[in-house]
Short mmCIF file of C-alpha atoms and ligand atoms in Angstrom, two decimals:
data_model
loop_
_atom_site.label_atom_id
_atom_site.label_comp_id
_atom_site.label_asym_id
_atom_site.label_seq_id
_atom_site.Cartn_x
_atom_site.Cartn_y
_atom_site.Cartn_z
CA MET A 374 156.97 145.45 130.84
CA THR A 375 159.75 144.16 128.88
CA PRO A 376 159.68 140.48 128.35
CA ARG A 377 162.49 138.64 130.05
CA GLY A 378 165.27 137.55 127.88
CA ALA A 379 164.92 140.44 125.33
CA GLY A 380 168.79 140.92 125.49
CA PRO A 381 170.36 138.03 123.34
CA GLY A 382 167.79 136.87 120.93
CA LEU A 383 164.21 137.45 121.88
CA GLY A 384 164.00 134.78 124.52
CA SER A 385 161.49 132.06 124.95
CA LEU A 386 158.22 132.72 123.33
CA ARG A 387 156.50 130.50 125.79
CA VAL A 388 158.01 132.59 128.83
CA ASN A 389 157.31 135.82 126.92
CA LEU A 390 153.62 134.86 126.45
CA MET A 391 153.27 133.85 129.85
CA LEU A 392 154.69 137.05 131.12
CA TRP A 393 152.53 139.21 128.85
CA LEU A 394 149.33 137.39 129.58
CA PHE A 395 149.80 136.36 133.17
CA GLY A 396 151.53 139.68 134.49
CA PRO A 397 148.52 141.91 133.85
CA VAL A 398 146.12 139.02 135.26
CA VAL A 399 148.20 138.99 138.55
CA ALA A 400 148.20 142.69 138.66
CA ILE A 401 144.37 143.12 138.18
CA LEU A 402 143.56 140.32 140.80
CA GLY A 403 146.05 141.96 143.24
CA PHE A 404 144.17 145.24 142.81
CA SER A 405 140.76 143.57 143.27
CA LEU A 406 142.16 141.76 146.42
CA TRP A 407 143.20 145.28 147.76
CA LEU A 408 139.51 146.54 146.79
CA SER A 409 138.01 143.67 148.60
CA TYR A 410 140.26 144.23 151.61
CA ALA A 411 139.04 147.72 151.81
CA SER A 412 135.46 146.66 151.25
CA ALA A 413 135.53 144.06 154.18
CA THR A 414 137.24 146.68 156.66
CA ARG A 415 134.39 148.97 155.84
CA GLN A 416 131.60 146.24 156.46
CA ALA A 417 133.09 144.97 159.73
CA THR A 418 133.63 148.52 160.99
CA LEU A 419 130.04 149.46 160.18
CA ILE A 420 128.71 146.29 162.18
CA MET A 421 130.90 147.25 165.11
CA ASN A 422 129.77 150.86 165.02
CA ARG A 423 126.12 149.75 165.18
CA GLN A 424 126.85 147.66 168.15
CA ILE A 425 128.64 150.42 170.16
CA LEU A 426 126.11 153.08 169.40
CA ALA A 427 123.21 150.69 170.51
CA SER A 428 124.93 150.16 173.77
CA ALA A 429 125.81 153.73 174.30
CA ARG A 430 122.24 154.71 173.67
CA MET A 431 120.96 151.90 176.03
CA ILE A 432 123.38 153.54 178.75
CA ALA A 433 122.06 156.98 178.20
CA GLU A 434 118.50 156.04 178.32
CA GLN A 435 119.16 154.46 181.56
CA THR A 436 120.80 157.48 182.96
CA ARG A 437 118.45 159.56 185.62
CA PHE A 438 118.65 162.40 187.91
CA ARG A 439 118.09 160.80 191.31
CA ASP A 440 118.67 162.18 194.91
CA GLY A 441 120.17 165.38 193.54
CA ALA A 442 122.82 163.75 191.22
CA VAL A 443 123.15 162.11 187.80
CA ARG A 444 122.85 158.28 188.46
CA VAL A 445 124.20 155.77 185.73
CA VAL A 446 122.66 152.30 185.87
CA VAL A 447 124.49 150.05 183.07
CA PRO A 448 121.87 147.49 182.02
CA PRO A 449 123.75 144.08 181.51
CA ALA A 450 122.08 143.91 178.02
CA ALA A 451 124.09 147.02 176.89
CA LEU A 452 127.39 145.20 177.40
CA GLU A 453 126.08 141.63 176.43
CA LEU A 454 125.94 142.95 172.83
CA PHE A 455 129.42 142.41 172.53
CA ALA A 456 129.51 138.74 173.20
CA SER A 457 131.89 137.33 170.89
CA ASP A 458 134.55 134.86 170.59
CA SER A 459 137.25 137.47 170.36
CA HIS A 460 137.08 138.66 174.07
CA ASP A 461 137.14 142.38 173.07
CA GLU A 462 137.27 144.49 176.00
CA ILE A 463 134.54 146.98 176.28
CA SER A 464 134.79 150.13 178.38
CA TYR A 465 132.20 152.93 178.81
CA ALA A 466 132.29 156.29 180.40
CA VAL A 467 129.44 158.92 181.22
CA PHE A 468 130.57 162.70 181.38
CA ASP A 469 128.71 165.61 182.61
CA GLN A 470 128.29 168.73 180.86
CA ASP A 471 131.81 169.74 181.91
CA GLY A 472 133.30 166.74 180.83
CA VAL A 473 133.79 165.24 184.22
CA LEU A 474 133.45 161.62 184.66
CA ILE A 475 130.33 160.67 186.35
CA ALA A 476 130.48 156.88 185.71
CA GLY A 477 132.32 154.29 184.09
CA PHE A 478 136.06 153.59 183.40
CA PRO A 479 138.58 156.45 184.06
CA GLY A 480 140.98 156.33 180.94
CA LEU A 481 138.40 156.73 178.31
CA ASN A 482 138.83 160.43 177.10
CA LEU A 483 136.35 162.58 175.43
CA PRO A 484 137.73 163.71 172.22
CA ASP A 485 139.38 167.16 172.47
CA PRO A 486 137.75 169.39 171.01
CA MET A 487 134.51 167.78 170.98
CA PRO A 488 132.94 167.91 167.46
CA ALA A 489 129.81 170.25 167.45
CA THR A 490 127.42 167.80 166.10
CA SER A 491 124.63 166.55 168.44
CA ASP A 492 124.43 163.31 166.82
CA ALA A 493 126.72 160.27 167.56
CA VAL A 494 130.46 160.66 166.90
CA PHE A 495 132.75 157.71 166.07
CA LEU A 496 136.31 157.79 166.67
CA PRO A 497 139.39 155.91 166.97
CA THR A 498 140.67 155.97 170.66
CA ARG A 499 143.03 154.22 173.15
CA PHE A 500 142.13 152.48 176.24
CA ARG A 501 145.30 151.74 178.20
CA THR A 502 147.45 149.92 175.55
CA GLU A 503 144.80 148.90 173.24
CA GLU A 504 143.34 150.67 170.18
CA MET A 505 139.58 151.16 170.16
CA ASN A 506 136.77 152.28 168.29
CA ALA A 507 134.49 154.27 170.23
CA VAL A 508 131.29 156.36 169.92
CA VAL A 509 130.06 159.36 171.69
CA VAL A 510 126.40 160.25 172.14
CA ARG A 511 124.64 162.98 173.85
CA GLN A 512 121.54 162.77 175.90
CA SER A 513 119.49 165.29 178.03
CA VAL A 514 118.76 164.21 181.45
CA ILE A 515 115.74 165.87 183.17
CA THR A 516 116.40 167.52 186.42
CA PRO A 517 114.07 169.36 188.78
CA ASP A 518 115.42 172.63 187.27
CA GLY A 519 114.97 171.49 183.59
CA THR A 520 117.50 169.31 181.82
CA THR A 521 121.32 168.68 182.01
CA PRO A 522 123.24 167.30 179.04
CA ILE A 523 125.58 164.26 179.48
CA ARG A 524 127.89 162.42 177.14
CA VAL A 525 128.00 158.73 177.18
CA MET A 526 131.18 157.24 175.43
CA VAL A 527 131.78 153.47 174.57
CA GLY A 528 134.73 152.04 173.13
CA GLU A 529 135.57 148.50 172.15
CA THR A 530 138.86 146.85 171.11
CA LEU A 531 139.28 145.87 167.44
CA ARG A 532 139.85 141.99 167.77
CA ALA A 533 136.41 140.94 166.71
CA ARG A 534 136.43 143.68 163.87
CA ASP A 535 139.85 142.30 162.60
CA ASP A 536 138.64 138.72 162.96
CA MET A 537 135.69 139.55 160.60
CA VAL A 538 137.83 141.36 158.30
CA ARG A 539 140.04 138.35 158.12
CA SER A 540 137.46 135.86 157.54
CA LEU A 541 135.65 138.21 155.00
CA TRP A 542 138.71 138.72 153.26
CA LEU A 543 140.36 135.20 153.20
CA ARG A 544 137.27 133.85 151.28
CA GLY A 545 137.85 136.54 148.61
CA PHE A 546 141.58 135.77 148.68
CA LEU A 547 141.06 132.14 148.29
CA GLU A 548 138.67 132.70 145.56
CA GLN A 549 140.91 134.91 143.54
CA ALA A 550 143.95 132.76 144.18
CA ALA A 551 141.96 129.71 142.74
CA LEU A 552 141.20 132.01 139.67
CA VAL A 553 144.92 133.10 139.30
CA VAL A 554 145.97 129.48 139.23
CA ALA A 555 143.13 128.56 136.98
CA ALA A 556 144.16 131.39 134.51
CA ALA A 557 148.01 130.54 134.76
CA LEU A 558 146.98 126.73 134.01
CA SER A 559 144.91 127.80 131.05
CA ILE A 560 147.36 130.08 129.62
CA TRP A 561 150.12 127.60 129.94
CA ILE A 562 147.96 124.78 128.23
CA GLY A 563 146.93 127.31 125.61
CA ILE A 564 150.35 128.38 124.87
CA THR A 565 151.66 124.76 124.69
CA ARG A 566 148.90 123.70 122.36
CA GLU A 567 149.40 126.72 120.04
CA LEU A 568 153.04 126.20 119.79
CA ARG A 569 152.50 122.54 118.76
CA PRO A 570 152.03 123.25 115.11
CA LEU A 571 155.11 125.31 115.04
CA LEU A 572 157.12 122.45 116.62
CA ARG A 573 155.57 120.18 114.04
CA LEU A 574 156.70 122.23 111.41
CA ARG A 575 160.15 122.60 112.85
CA ARG A 576 160.23 118.60 112.82
CA ALA A 577 159.09 118.60 109.33
CA VAL A 578 161.87 121.02 108.11
CA LEU A 579 164.57 119.00 109.93
CA ASP A 580 163.53 115.85 108.78
CA LYS A 581 163.29 116.96 105.08
CA PRO A 582 165.79 115.22 102.96
CA ALA A 583 168.31 117.69 101.11
CA ASP A 584 166.83 116.85 97.76
CA ARG A 585 163.27 117.15 98.40
CA PHE A 586 161.29 120.49 97.76
CA GLU A 587 157.70 119.86 98.18
CA PRO A 588 156.25 122.65 99.77
CA PHE A 589 155.20 122.47 103.54
CA ASP A 590 151.33 122.65 104.46
CA ALA A 591 150.60 126.26 105.22
CA ALA A 592 147.06 125.07 106.40
CA GLU A 593 148.67 123.10 109.24
CA VAL A 594 149.72 126.29 111.00
CA GLN A 595 147.93 129.30 112.45
CA THR A 596 147.10 132.07 110.06
CA GLU A 597 149.94 134.46 111.53
CA ILE A 598 152.48 131.81 110.80
CA ARG A 599 151.25 131.00 107.24
CA PRO A 600 153.23 133.74 105.60
CA LEU A 601 156.36 132.35 107.21
CA VAL A 602 155.57 128.84 105.73
CA GLN A 603 154.81 130.48 102.34
CA ALA A 604 157.99 132.41 102.45
CA LEU A 605 159.82 129.11 103.29
CA ASN A 606 158.04 127.36 100.34
CA ASP A 607 158.82 130.12 97.88
CA HIS A 608 162.41 130.12 98.84
CA MET A 609 162.47 126.18 98.37
CA ALA A 610 160.87 126.61 95.12
CA ARG A 611 163.49 129.19 94.11
CA LEU A 612 166.16 126.79 95.27
CA ALA A 613 164.69 123.87 93.47
CA ALA A 614 164.75 125.80 90.14
CA TYR A 615 168.35 126.92 90.80
CA LEU A 616 169.34 123.32 91.47
CA ASP A 617 167.26 122.06 88.44
CA ARG A 618 169.17 124.69 86.16
CA GLN A 619 172.50 123.72 87.58
CA ARG A 620 171.72 120.04 87.04
CA ARG A 621 170.49 120.59 83.47
CA PHE A 622 173.60 122.72 82.77
CA LEU A 623 175.97 119.96 83.94
CA ASP A 624 174.04 117.37 82.04
CA SER A 625 174.20 119.34 78.95
CA THR A 626 177.79 120.32 79.41
CA ALA A 627 178.76 116.57 79.91
CA HIS A 628 176.79 115.84 76.72
CA GLN A 629 178.56 118.68 74.76
CA MET A 630 181.98 117.64 75.87
CA ARG A 631 181.45 113.96 74.91
CA THR A 632 181.21 114.61 71.33
CA PRO A 633 184.39 116.60 70.71
CA LEU A 634 186.39 114.20 72.95
CA ALA A 635 184.92 111.40 71.00
CA VAL A 636 186.08 113.08 67.83
CA MET A 637 189.61 113.49 69.06
CA LYS A 638 189.85 110.05 70.33
CA THR A 639 189.27 109.02 66.70
CA GLN A 640 191.63 111.59 65.47
CA VAL A 641 194.31 110.22 67.66
CA GLY A 642 193.62 106.79 66.53
CA MET A 643 193.95 107.87 62.95
CA ALA A 644 197.44 109.69 63.91
CA ARG A 645 198.76 106.57 65.21
CA ARG A 646 197.75 104.47 62.31
CA GLY A 647 199.24 107.13 60.06
CA ARG A 648 201.19 105.76 57.18
CA ASP A 649 203.62 108.98 56.59
CA ALA A 650 204.55 111.98 58.59
CA THR A 651 202.40 114.01 56.24
CA GLU A 652 199.32 112.26 57.02
CA THR A 653 200.12 112.29 60.86
CA LEU A 654 200.62 116.01 60.60
CA ALA A 655 197.20 116.56 58.82
CA VAL A 656 195.60 114.66 61.74
CA LEU A 657 197.47 116.59 64.20
CA ALA A 658 196.28 119.72 62.66
CA GLU A 659 192.54 118.45 63.03
CA ILE A 660 193.19 117.54 66.74
CA ASP A 661 194.59 121.18 67.10
CA LEU A 662 191.53 122.52 65.83
CA SER A 663 189.37 120.23 68.01
CA LEU A 664 191.53 121.19 70.98
CA THR A 665 190.86 125.08 70.38
CA ALA A 666 187.26 124.46 70.19
CA MET A 667 187.48 122.38 73.46
CA SER A 668 189.34 125.18 75.26
CA ARG A 669 186.75 127.61 73.86
CA LEU A 670 183.99 125.57 75.25
CA THR A 671 185.88 125.33 78.63
CA SER A 672 186.29 129.08 78.81
CA GLN A 673 182.62 129.64 77.86
CA LEU A 674 181.49 127.33 80.72
CA LEU A 675 183.84 129.14 83.08
CA THR A 676 182.09 132.41 82.11
CA LEU A 677 178.92 131.01 82.69
CA GLY A 678 179.94 129.79 86.12
CA ARG A 679 181.14 133.30 86.77
CA VAL A 680 177.79 134.56 85.79
CA GLU A 681 175.89 132.38 88.06
CA HIS A 682 178.42 133.46 90.93
CA GLU A 683 177.92 137.10 90.16
CA ARG A 684 174.21 136.58 90.20
CA ALA A 685 174.61 135.53 93.70
CA GLN A 686 176.80 138.56 94.56
CA LEU A 687 175.11 141.07 92.21
CA ALA A 688 177.88 143.89 92.41
CA VAL A 689 176.76 146.50 90.05
CA GLU A 690 179.07 149.25 89.21
CA LYS A 691 179.28 152.32 86.88
CA VAL A 692 180.67 151.00 83.45
CA ASP A 693 181.34 152.95 80.22
CA LEU A 694 179.70 150.72 77.57
CA ALA A 695 181.34 152.81 74.72
CA GLU A 696 184.92 152.39 76.44
CA VAL A 697 184.45 148.60 76.97
CA THR A 698 183.18 148.36 73.30
CA ARG A 699 186.27 150.18 71.73
CA ASP A 700 188.50 148.07 73.91
CA VAL A 701 187.05 144.77 73.04
CA ALA A 702 187.10 145.84 69.30
CA SER A 703 190.94 146.50 69.49
CA HIS A 704 191.53 143.13 70.85
CA VAL A 705 189.61 141.32 68.38
CA ALA A 706 191.07 143.36 65.56
CA PRO A 707 193.82 140.98 64.60
CA LEU A 708 191.24 138.22 64.46
CA ALA A 709 189.00 139.93 62.47
CA LEU A 710 191.81 140.79 60.03
CA ASP A 711 192.76 137.10 59.80
CA ALA A 712 189.04 136.30 59.09
CA GLY A 713 188.80 138.85 56.51
CA VAL A 714 186.18 140.77 58.31
CA ASP A 715 186.17 144.83 58.50
CA LEU A 716 185.62 145.87 61.95
CA ALA A 717 184.04 149.46 62.52
CA VAL A 718 183.27 151.20 66.00
CA GLU A 719 180.76 154.18 66.37
CA ALA A 720 181.17 154.86 69.85
CA GLU A 721 182.29 158.35 70.53
CA GLU A 722 180.22 159.66 73.42
CA PRO A 723 180.76 158.02 76.85
CA CYS A 724 177.78 155.95 77.96
CA GLN A 725 177.59 154.99 81.51
CA ILE A 726 175.46 152.10 82.58
CA ALA A 727 175.10 149.93 85.57
CA ALA A 728 176.53 146.56 85.46
CA SER A 729 179.75 144.52 86.12
CA ALA A 730 182.63 145.55 84.17
CA ILE A 731 183.84 142.01 83.73
CA LEU A 732 180.53 140.59 82.69
CA LEU A 733 179.87 143.34 80.53
CA ARG A 734 183.30 142.93 78.77
CA GLU A 735 182.41 139.24 78.45
CA ALA A 736 179.04 140.02 76.77
CA VAL A 737 180.50 142.46 74.29
CA ALA A 738 183.45 140.01 73.46
CA ASN A 739 180.84 137.21 72.66
CA LEU A 740 178.80 139.35 70.22
CA VAL A 741 182.19 140.68 68.63
CA ASP A 742 183.67 137.05 68.48
CA ASN A 743 180.26 136.05 66.72
CA ALA A 744 180.50 138.66 64.03
CA VAL A 745 184.27 137.54 63.27
CA ALA A 746 183.31 133.86 63.49
CA HIS A 747 180.07 133.79 61.53
CA ALA A 748 179.92 136.79 59.29
CA GLY A 749 182.46 135.25 56.77
CA LYS A 750 185.13 136.77 54.39
CA GLY A 751 184.70 140.20 53.14
CA ALA A 752 181.87 141.24 55.59
CA THR A 753 181.61 144.53 57.56
CA ALA A 754 180.98 144.06 61.17
CA THR A 755 179.63 147.56 62.87
CA LEU A 756 179.68 148.16 66.62
CA THR A 757 177.30 151.14 67.53
CA VAL A 758 176.75 152.53 70.84
CA THR A 759 173.75 154.90 71.30
CA LYS A 760 171.58 156.14 74.17
CA GLU A 761 167.70 155.50 73.94
CA ALA A 762 165.10 156.10 76.47
CA GLY A 763 167.29 155.47 79.53
CA MET A 764 169.02 152.62 78.17
CA GLY A 765 172.48 152.33 76.85
CA VAL A 766 172.53 150.54 73.49
CA LEU A 767 175.17 148.50 71.78
CA THR A 768 174.34 147.12 68.27
CA VAL A 769 176.65 144.72 66.75
CA SER A 770 175.50 144.19 63.20
CA ASP A 771 177.48 142.50 60.27
CA THR A 772 176.87 142.18 56.43
CA GLY A 773 177.41 138.43 56.54
CA ALA A 774 175.06 135.57 55.59
CA GLY A 775 172.97 135.76 58.95
CA VAL A 776 170.98 132.71 60.08
CA ALA A 777 167.96 130.73 58.68
CA PRO A 778 164.83 132.42 59.80
CA ALA A 779 163.74 129.13 61.49
CA ASP A 780 166.79 129.15 63.96
CA ARG A 781 166.48 132.81 65.06
CA ALA A 782 163.99 131.88 67.94
CA ARG A 783 166.35 129.38 69.90
CA LEU A 784 169.95 131.17 69.44
CA PHE A 785 169.78 132.74 73.04
CA GLN A 786 169.33 129.45 74.60
CA ARG A 787 172.38 127.44 75.89
CA PHE A 788 174.09 124.95 73.59
CA GLN A 789 171.96 126.04 70.69
CA ARG A 790 173.78 126.94 67.22
CA GLY A 791 172.55 127.85 63.90
CA THR A 792 172.04 124.90 61.47
CA SER A 793 174.72 126.16 59.14
CA ALA A 794 177.17 127.37 61.88
CA LYS A 795 180.60 126.58 60.95
CA GLY A 796 183.88 126.12 63.37
CA GLY A 797 184.21 125.00 66.83
CA GLY A 798 181.57 127.11 68.65
CA SER A 799 179.90 125.73 71.88
CA GLY A 800 176.34 127.45 71.33
CA LEU A 801 176.92 129.32 74.57
CA GLY A 802 177.79 132.66 73.30
CA LEU A 803 174.55 134.34 72.86
CA ALA A 804 172.99 132.54 76.03
CA ILE A 805 175.79 134.19 78.16
CA VAL A 806 174.98 137.47 76.47
CA ALA A 807 171.31 137.10 77.34
CA GLU A 808 171.90 135.96 80.79
CA ILE A 809 174.23 138.93 81.57
CA ALA A 810 171.85 141.44 80.09
CA GLU A 811 168.96 140.07 82.26
CA MET A 812 171.13 140.06 85.26
CA PHE A 813 171.53 143.84 84.92
CA ALA A 814 167.93 144.67 83.95
CA GLY A 815 168.79 144.74 80.35
CA GLN A 816 167.80 143.05 77.19
CA ALA A 817 169.45 141.25 74.42
CA GLU A 818 167.68 140.63 71.20
CA LEU A 819 167.98 139.94 67.47
CA VAL A 820 167.14 142.68 65.27
CA ALA A 821 166.84 143.39 61.62
CA PRO A 822 170.48 144.21 60.30
CA PRO A 823 170.86 147.81 58.95
CA GLY A 824 171.50 146.71 55.43
CA GLY A 825 168.57 144.32 55.35
CA LYS A 826 171.11 141.46 54.93
CA GLY A 827 173.30 139.75 57.67
CA PHE A 828 173.18 139.60 61.36
CA ALA A 829 172.44 142.07 64.15
CA VAL A 830 172.29 141.87 67.78
CA ARG A 831 170.97 144.69 70.13
CA LEU A 832 172.11 144.77 73.76
CA SER A 833 170.66 147.34 75.97
CA LEU A 834 171.38 148.09 79.52
CA PRO A 835 169.98 150.81 82.02
CA LEU A 836 171.79 154.24 81.86
CA VAL A 837 173.01 155.59 85.36
N1 ADP B 1060 177.42 137.32 63.52
C1 ADP B 1060 176.55 136.26 63.10
N2 ADP B 1060 176.24 135.87 61.97
C2 ADP B 1060 175.77 134.58 61.60
N3 ADP B 1060 175.10 133.70 62.52
C3 ADP B 1060 175.37 134.09 63.83
C4 ADP B 1060 176.27 135.30 64.33
N4 ADP B 1060 176.29 135.20 65.67
C5 ADP B 1060 175.65 134.23 66.10
N5 ADP B 1060 175.20 133.44 64.93
C6 ADP B 1060 174.42 132.14 65.00
O1 ADP B 1060 173.95 131.95 66.21
C7 ADP B 1060 174.48 130.70 66.89
C8 ADP B 1060 174.74 130.90 68.40
O2 ADP B 1060 175.72 131.72 68.65
P1 ADP B 1060 176.59 131.33 69.98
O3 ADP B 1060 175.62 131.21 71.07
O4 ADP B 1060 177.67 132.59 70.09
O5 ADP B 1060 177.24 130.09 69.69
P2 ADP B 1060 178.54 129.70 68.87
O6 ADP B 1060 179.15 131.04 68.22
O7 ADP B 1060 179.47 128.82 69.85
O8 ADP B 1060 178.10 128.90 67.84
C9 ADP B 1060 175.59 130.50 66.08
O9 ADP B 1060 175.85 129.00 66.00
C10 ADP B 1060 175.41 131.04 64.70
O10 ADP B 1060 174.50 130.10 64.11
MG1 MG B 1061 179.45 132.56 69.50
#
């Protein structure tokens, strides 16, 4: 049995349940109705057979040999047995040993061949146009020379029997129909009741304001539906966390941008009040620096936006960490030269990892930028790519001043900078690196610089 409406969608739960529950009930009741019809027919036939057998015996007993012939006297009682409302027709016939009719109605025919049994034989027969149920009994009639066998046949039309079957069966039918209706009703009520919590839940979901994430009460639905509510709640919790991250990010971004903007406003004011061109030019140069910092901040924010976007898409590809590292180093080389930082790359072997090429580039660039920006004149920055225990590892270390030990714990958080950090940084670089690493099941951490002095970050990502 296929529930209706299984085509587009899954159809109505109510209708499906109704079909699954009610269908078998109807089938079982139909079968039991058929059984009770058969049993009613058996019972009525049994009663009828008893009656025709009794009258056949009565007629047989009243058959005597008198005046040289077999004489049949039909006692009225023999046929009165059938007094019924259905006006059945009764016929009888008495045959001699050769099957010749001695008395009764011509038209009742002995079965041919006659069953060998000496007992009563019941058989269906026809009398004129009507179907009958008949019985044939044997009897020995005493004659002067001994005995002669005769056969008495009595038949009755089936009206009374059919009436009886009908009335026996009708009662069963009515009882069972009442059962079917009661079952349908209780199934319908049951389904309606059981669906109510689900509909309430639907109402609650519909009514929930967009900014509310309180979980739905799983105790208000049946155990089977609880996992669904749980999943819904879990999803809402993730959504709430995501929105919270976004909001805090927006807040801190606005906060971060306010400071350089305020500085620039002051600088512009100074430039306007400048007494001579040299002073104005000096202030303009400061404004230029602030603008550089601002545009750096903006591009870092865009990168973070891209990280969030990619996090949603998470398209992972095969990227060569060594190649990306060499590429970034060659791009940054002129800046490193300007800053007086010596850049060295140790990444000969290809090192294929699973990540996004754009984001990996971004992470590496942030680490190299930091070395150039923070290590200081005369320092050496080394980029080393190695493979360790299923991970591709890039270590960016420099021989600069490093950071105060107290700062180390918070450098990977957004907008966090070292206490002695110089230049127009945003404090987002290492946070971006950490988020990208985490996104691709990798890790970014501060490690001890090889020479004991300076700064080193280790970025590891799974090899493919
Ligand atoms: N190579 C480095 N040498 C010394 N300090 C570093 C180095 N890289 C990062 N830092 C410290 O970590 C802080 C956070 O770095 P980052 O998140 O990239 O922010 P930003 O570079 O914009 O200041 C920096 O402000 C700096 O104090
Ligand atoms: Mg930085």
